[in-house]
Amino acid sequence: MSNQVQVSLKEEQDRLWKLFHSHRNEMIVTKSGRKMFPKLDYVIRGLNQNKLYAMMLHIEQSDDCRYKFSSGKWMKSGKAEQHKEPKKLWHPDGVRSGKDWMANPICFDSVKITNSVDSSNASMIFLHSMHIYTPVLSVYESQSETPMGIPQPSTRLVTSVRLDYTEFIAVTAYQNDALIKLKIQFNPFAKGFREGNQGDRKRSSPSADDSTTDESSS
Amino acid sequence: MSNQVQVSLKEEQDRLWKLFHSHRNEMIVTKSGRKMFPKLDYVIRGLNQNKLYAMMLHIEQSDDCRYKFSSGKWMKSGKAEQHKEPKKLWHPDGVRSGKDWMANPICFDSVKITNSVDSSNASMIFLHSMHIYTPVLSVYESQSETPMGIPQPSTRLVTSVRLDYTEFIAVTAYQNDALIKLKIQFNPFAKGFREGNQGDRKRSSPSADDSTTDESSS
DNA sequence: GCTTACACCTT
DNA sequence: GAAGGTGTAAG
């Protein structure tokens, strides 16, 4: 009865997601697929140590609107494209004990988001650009370690968790300057664009808010 | 009837595995887990384009002997530790069409081998040091894309492939000097040990313990 | 609004 | 040294 499952994000990711959310998070989608940053590293508690579980991620549309970025702000702009049945991504670790899932963060870092309908890659999720989404983690209880081959009549959904601050708008190019700064500041792969680096290019909007510009501890 | 499935390794890997095999290949096992080099990048042909398959890797003991390295040669040295039920590692891409599997090499590069019994990591495989092993790829046909939750009574093993030249002896420190040279020559991560590099340590004494103190992932 | 080639970086 | 993740700028 007291089997209360709690899901959060790994501490540092949690902090980042909330910071990005406060500026209206955006995620780039590309034809070949793009990883998300911040990452989705879930931390879970309250599972039964010995029972078997599998983890599933999908990304669901947050509302029924299309968005546009206009005069420095995100605005609703008409009705959304038709919802697609969201792609279900099972965590590659497959079926494991509650103990195992609780021992380490549950990372979906192979996931890529794309705006190409015909990207057949297994860990690729299609999203409509200029639409708003929220990732959802679903926890299933299973009877068998075998991911296939054995009938599994008694699988059940234990819980499904949607963290509001992981919401983001899919874009093909970043719109909000403040957000670009955050991505550059915190994503290790964008280090080449940080102030003082030789790859530093001038950025278009010198007037953007500077609460986020102070130097990253490079 | 003519559904002849053919499995090989990616061309360059194939060349390397055969070269290493000609010197009796060795693989380091560590407590925290070590990746294999050369890598296992399988190439598969002859699947049905539209049927669904899953790929499974395991590493099986090649014989019933323990080995020792003595006077510059590998010799049998008594009876093997008791066989363990080998760990089955499903390819993280899950269930996909034959077309998808044939489009790109099937890479098991997240696999790590360990000599620690209690490494609960999902993609970690336990091996006994000083025992000899061969990786085996198994191809299963599936009826459903869902890795769990739906009964799958008709899964069947299509084929199981064991490439003899991928055989290796698990070690905690390399024994054969010729093999050390090959690892350094071909593994990009061992660049620091190449002649002329500042990281070049003297390696005159093959007697082991300095090659395990460095946990550079390979 | 979206795509591509790119320099620069991490892993 | 290889593979792959970054935002950029031009188109």
Short mmCIF file of C-alpha atoms in Angstrom, two decimals, chain B:
data_model
loop_
_atom_site.label_atom_id
_atom_site.label_comp_id
_atom_site.label_asym_id
_atom_site.label_seq_id
_atom_site.Cartn_x
_atom_site.Cartn_y
_atom_site.Cartn_z
CA MET B 1 14.07 -21.93 -47.77
CA SER B 2 16.80 -19.86 -49.37
CA ASN B 3 16.78 -17.56 -46.39
CA GLN B 4 20.49 -17.87 -45.79
CA VAL B 5 21.63 -15.42 -43.13
CA GLN B 6 25.27 -14.38 -43.35
CA VAL B 7 27.14 -12.70 -40.54
CA SER B 8 30.61 -11.18 -40.69
CA LEU B 9 32.41 -8.30 -39.06
CA LYS B 10 32.82 -4.81 -40.40
CA GLU B 11 35.70 -4.98 -42.82
CA GLU B 12 38.32 -3.14 -40.82
CA GLN B 13 37.35 -4.87 -37.58
CA ASP B 14 37.50 -8.20 -39.37
CA ARG B 15 41.08 -7.53 -40.42
CA LEU B 16 42.06 -6.51 -36.90
CA TRP B 17 40.40 -9.46 -35.17
CA LYS B 18 42.21 -11.87 -37.50
CA LEU B 19 45.54 -10.15 -36.90
CA PHE B 20 45.05 -10.21 -33.13
CA HIS B 21 43.87 -13.81 -33.28
CA SER B 22 47.09 -14.84 -35.01
CA HIS B 23 48.89 -13.76 -31.83
CA ARG B 24 46.36 -15.30 -29.41
CA ASN B 25 44.14 -12.37 -28.57
CA GLU B 26 43.89 -11.12 -24.99
CA MET B 27 41.32 -8.78 -23.45
CA ILE B 28 41.73 -6.88 -20.21
CA VAL B 29 39.02 -7.33 -17.60
CA THR B 30 38.74 -4.83 -14.74
CA LYS B 31 36.52 -4.32 -11.75
CA SER B 32 34.82 -1.31 -13.30
CA GLY B 33 34.55 -2.98 -16.69
CA ARG B 34 36.60 -2.62 -19.84
CA LYS B 35 35.51 -2.26 -23.44
CA MET B 36 36.88 -4.69 -25.98
CA PHE B 37 39.32 -3.82 -28.70
CA PRO B 38 38.99 -4.66 -31.54
CA LYS B 39 35.27 -3.91 -31.47
CA LEU B 40 32.38 -6.18 -32.34
CA ASP B 41 30.71 -4.51 -35.30
CA TYR B 42 28.71 -7.22 -37.00
CA VAL B 43 27.48 -6.96 -40.56
CA ILE B 44 24.49 -9.07 -41.46
CA ARG B 45 22.92 -10.09 -44.76
CA GLY B 46 20.08 -12.31 -45.89
CA LEU B 47 17.42 -11.20 -43.43
CA ASN B 48 13.90 -10.63 -44.65
CA GLN B 49 13.61 -6.89 -45.27
CA ASN B 50 10.23 -6.61 -43.60
CA LYS B 51 10.32 -9.15 -40.81
CA LEU B 52 11.21 -8.06 -37.29
CA TYR B 53 14.35 -9.18 -35.49
CA ALA B 54 16.23 -8.66 -32.26
CA MET B 55 19.96 -9.24 -31.77
CA MET B 56 21.55 -10.84 -28.75
CA LEU B 57 25.20 -11.09 -27.79
CA HIS B 58 26.74 -13.39 -25.28
CA ILE B 59 30.30 -14.51 -24.64
CA GLU B 60 30.75 -18.22 -24.15
CA GLN B 61 33.61 -20.18 -22.73
CA SER B 62 35.58 -21.77 -25.57
CA ASP B 63 36.78 -24.78 -23.63
CA ASP B 64 37.06 -26.29 -20.18
CA CYS B 65 40.59 -25.21 -19.34
CA ARG B 66 42.35 -22.60 -17.33
CA TYR B 67 45.32 -21.01 -19.11
CA LYS B 68 48.68 -19.66 -18.03
CA PHE B 69 51.33 -17.67 -19.84
CA SER B 70 54.63 -19.35 -19.42
CA SER B 71 57.97 -18.93 -21.20
CA GLY B 72 56.39 -16.64 -23.73
CA LYS B 73 53.55 -18.98 -24.59
CA TRP B 74 49.96 -19.64 -23.61
CA MET B 75 49.53 -23.13 -22.16
CA LYS B 76 46.63 -25.02 -20.71
CA SER B 77 46.85 -25.14 -16.97
CA GLY B 78 44.25 -27.24 -15.29
CA LYS B 79 40.51 -27.24 -15.29
CA ALA B 80 38.34 -24.17 -15.80
CA GLU B 81 36.29 -22.47 -13.15
CA GLN B 82 32.72 -23.61 -13.21
CA HIS B 83 30.82 -22.23 -16.16
CA LYS B 84 28.32 -19.54 -15.35
CA GLU B 85 25.12 -19.10 -17.30
CA PRO B 86 26.38 -16.55 -19.80
CA LYS B 87 24.85 -13.10 -19.65
CA LYS B 88 22.58 -12.32 -22.55
CA LEU B 89 22.89 -8.81 -23.90
CA TRP B 90 20.11 -7.66 -26.19
CA HIS B 91 21.12 -5.03 -28.67
CA PRO B 92 19.80 -1.67 -27.41
CA ASP B 93 18.03 -0.95 -30.69
CA GLY B 94 15.50 -3.56 -29.68
CA VAL B 95 13.20 -5.10 -32.26
CA ARG B 96 13.70 -3.75 -35.77
CA SER B 97 13.14 -4.71 -39.38
CA GLY B 98 15.64 -6.78 -41.33
CA LYS B 99 16.07 -3.78 -43.57
CA ASP B 100 17.18 -1.67 -40.61
CA TRP B 101 19.59 -4.28 -39.26
CA MET B 102 21.19 -4.74 -42.67
CA ALA B 103 21.54 -1.01 -43.29
CA ASN B 104 24.29 -0.48 -40.73
CA PRO B 105 26.78 -2.53 -38.74
CA ILE B 106 25.37 -3.98 -35.54
CA CYS B 107 27.59 -2.48 -32.88
CA PHE B 108 27.96 -3.75 -29.36
CA ASP B 109 30.30 -1.01 -28.28
CA SER B 110 28.70 -0.31 -24.94
CA VAL B 111 29.56 -3.79 -23.73
CA LYS B 112 32.14 -4.02 -20.98
CA ILE B 113 33.85 -7.09 -19.61
CA THR B 114 34.63 -7.39 -15.94
CA ASN B 115 36.17 -9.76 -13.42
CA SER B 116 33.94 -8.47 -10.65
CA VAL B 117 31.01 -10.69 -9.77
CA ASP B 118 28.92 -7.94 -8.26
CA SER B 119 28.96 -5.45 -11.08
CA SER B 120 25.26 -4.97 -11.53
CA ASN B 121 25.61 -2.83 -14.63
CA ALA B 122 23.33 -3.87 -17.46
CA SER B 123 25.91 -3.97 -20.21
CA MET B 124 28.64 -5.58 -18.13
CA ILE B 125 29.68 -9.17 -18.76
CA PHE B 126 31.52 -11.22 -16.18
CA LEU B 127 34.45 -13.33 -17.38
CA HIS B 128 36.99 -15.43 -15.54
CA SER B 129 40.53 -14.17 -15.96
CA MET B 130 42.87 -16.68 -17.62
CA HIS B 131 39.99 -18.41 -19.37
CA ILE B 132 39.24 -18.42 -23.06
CA TYR B 133 36.07 -17.08 -24.64
CA THR B 134 34.28 -16.54 -27.92
CA PRO B 135 31.54 -13.93 -28.54
CA VAL B 136 28.34 -15.24 -30.11
CA LEU B 137 25.69 -13.26 -31.96
CA SER B 138 22.16 -14.65 -31.95
CA VAL B 139 19.45 -13.46 -34.28
CA TYR B 140 15.84 -13.79 -33.15
CA GLU B 141 12.74 -13.24 -35.19
CA SER B 142 9.94 -11.44 -33.39
CA GLN B 143 6.28 -10.75 -34.00
CA SER B 144 6.02 -7.40 -32.31
CA GLU B 145 7.99 -4.21 -31.91
CA THR B 146 7.09 -4.03 -28.27
CA PRO B 147 9.86 -5.52 -26.15
CA MET B 148 7.42 -6.51 -23.44
CA GLY B 149 3.83 -6.39 -22.41
CA ILE B 150 2.42 -8.30 -25.32
CA PRO B 151 2.53 -12.06 -25.45
CA GLN B 152 5.01 -13.24 -28.07
CA PRO B 153 4.46 -16.94 -28.45
CA SER B 154 6.18 -17.28 -31.80
CA THR B 155 9.64 -15.83 -31.27
CA ARG B 156 12.24 -18.09 -32.78
CA LEU B 157 16.02 -18.29 -32.99
CA VAL B 158 16.96 -17.67 -36.61
CA THR B 159 20.68 -18.26 -36.33
CA SER B 160 23.53 -18.13 -33.89
CA VAL B 161 26.96 -17.12 -35.15
CA ARG B 162 30.29 -17.75 -33.51
CA LEU B 163 33.28 -16.34 -35.39
CA ASP B 164 36.27 -18.41 -34.31
CA TYR B 165 38.77 -15.64 -34.83
CA THR B 166 37.03 -13.47 -32.23
CA GLU B 167 38.23 -15.86 -29.54
CA PHE B 168 40.30 -14.29 -26.77
CA ILE B 169 41.75 -14.98 -23.35
CA ALA B 170 40.57 -12.75 -20.51
CA VAL B 171 43.45 -11.28 -18.52
CA THR B 172 43.90 -8.70 -15.82
CA ALA B 173 47.19 -7.65 -17.40
CA TYR B 174 48.44 -8.35 -20.89
CA GLN B 175 50.86 -11.24 -21.05
CA ASN B 176 52.13 -11.34 -24.60
CA ASP B 177 54.41 -8.49 -25.67
CA ALA B 178 53.50 -8.82 -29.31
CA LEU B 179 49.86 -8.31 -28.38
CA ILE B 180 50.58 -5.22 -26.33
CA LYS B 181 52.28 -3.73 -29.36
CA LEU B 182 49.24 -4.46 -31.51
CA LYS B 183 46.83 -2.91 -29.01
CA ILE B 184 48.95 0.22 -28.82
CA GLN B 185 49.33 0.36 -32.56
CA PHE B 186 45.66 0.09 -33.43
CA ASN B 187 43.58 1.31 -30.50
CA PRO B 188 43.13 5.09 -30.82
CA PHE B 189 42.77 5.35 -27.05
CA ALA B 190 46.24 3.92 -26.56
CA LYS B 191 47.85 6.70 -28.53
CA GLY B 192 49.65 7.96 -25.43
CA PHE B 193 51.77 4.83 -25.37
CA ARG B 194 53.04 5.04 -28.89
CA GLU B 195 56.73 5.54 -29.57
CA GLY B 196 57.79 9.15 -29.47
CA ASN B 197 54.89 10.26 -27.30
CA GLN B 198 55.58 12.00 -24.05
CA GLY B 199 53.26 9.57 -22.33
CA ASP B 200 55.48 6.77 -23.51
CA ARG B 201 56.40 4.64 -20.55
CA LYS B 202 59.11 2.10 -20.66
CA ARG B 203 57.56 -1.25 -21.03
CA SER B 204 60.63 -3.41 -20.89
CA SER B 205 59.22 -5.67 -18.22
CA PRO B 206 56.14 -7.47 -19.39
CA SER B 207 55.50 -8.65 -15.88
CA ALA B 208 52.16 -7.22 -15.52
CA ASP B 209 51.26 -4.89 -12.82
CA ASP B 210 51.87 -1.56 -14.40
CA SER B 211 49.43 -2.11 -17.19
CA THR B 212 46.51 -2.42 -14.83
CA THR B 213 47.14 0.64 -12.76
CA ASP B 214 46.10 2.86 -15.61
CA GLU B 215 42.38 2.83 -16.02
CA SER B 216 42.33 4.55 -19.38
CA SER B 217 39.16 3.32 -20.97
CA SER B 218 39.73 1.64 -24.22
#
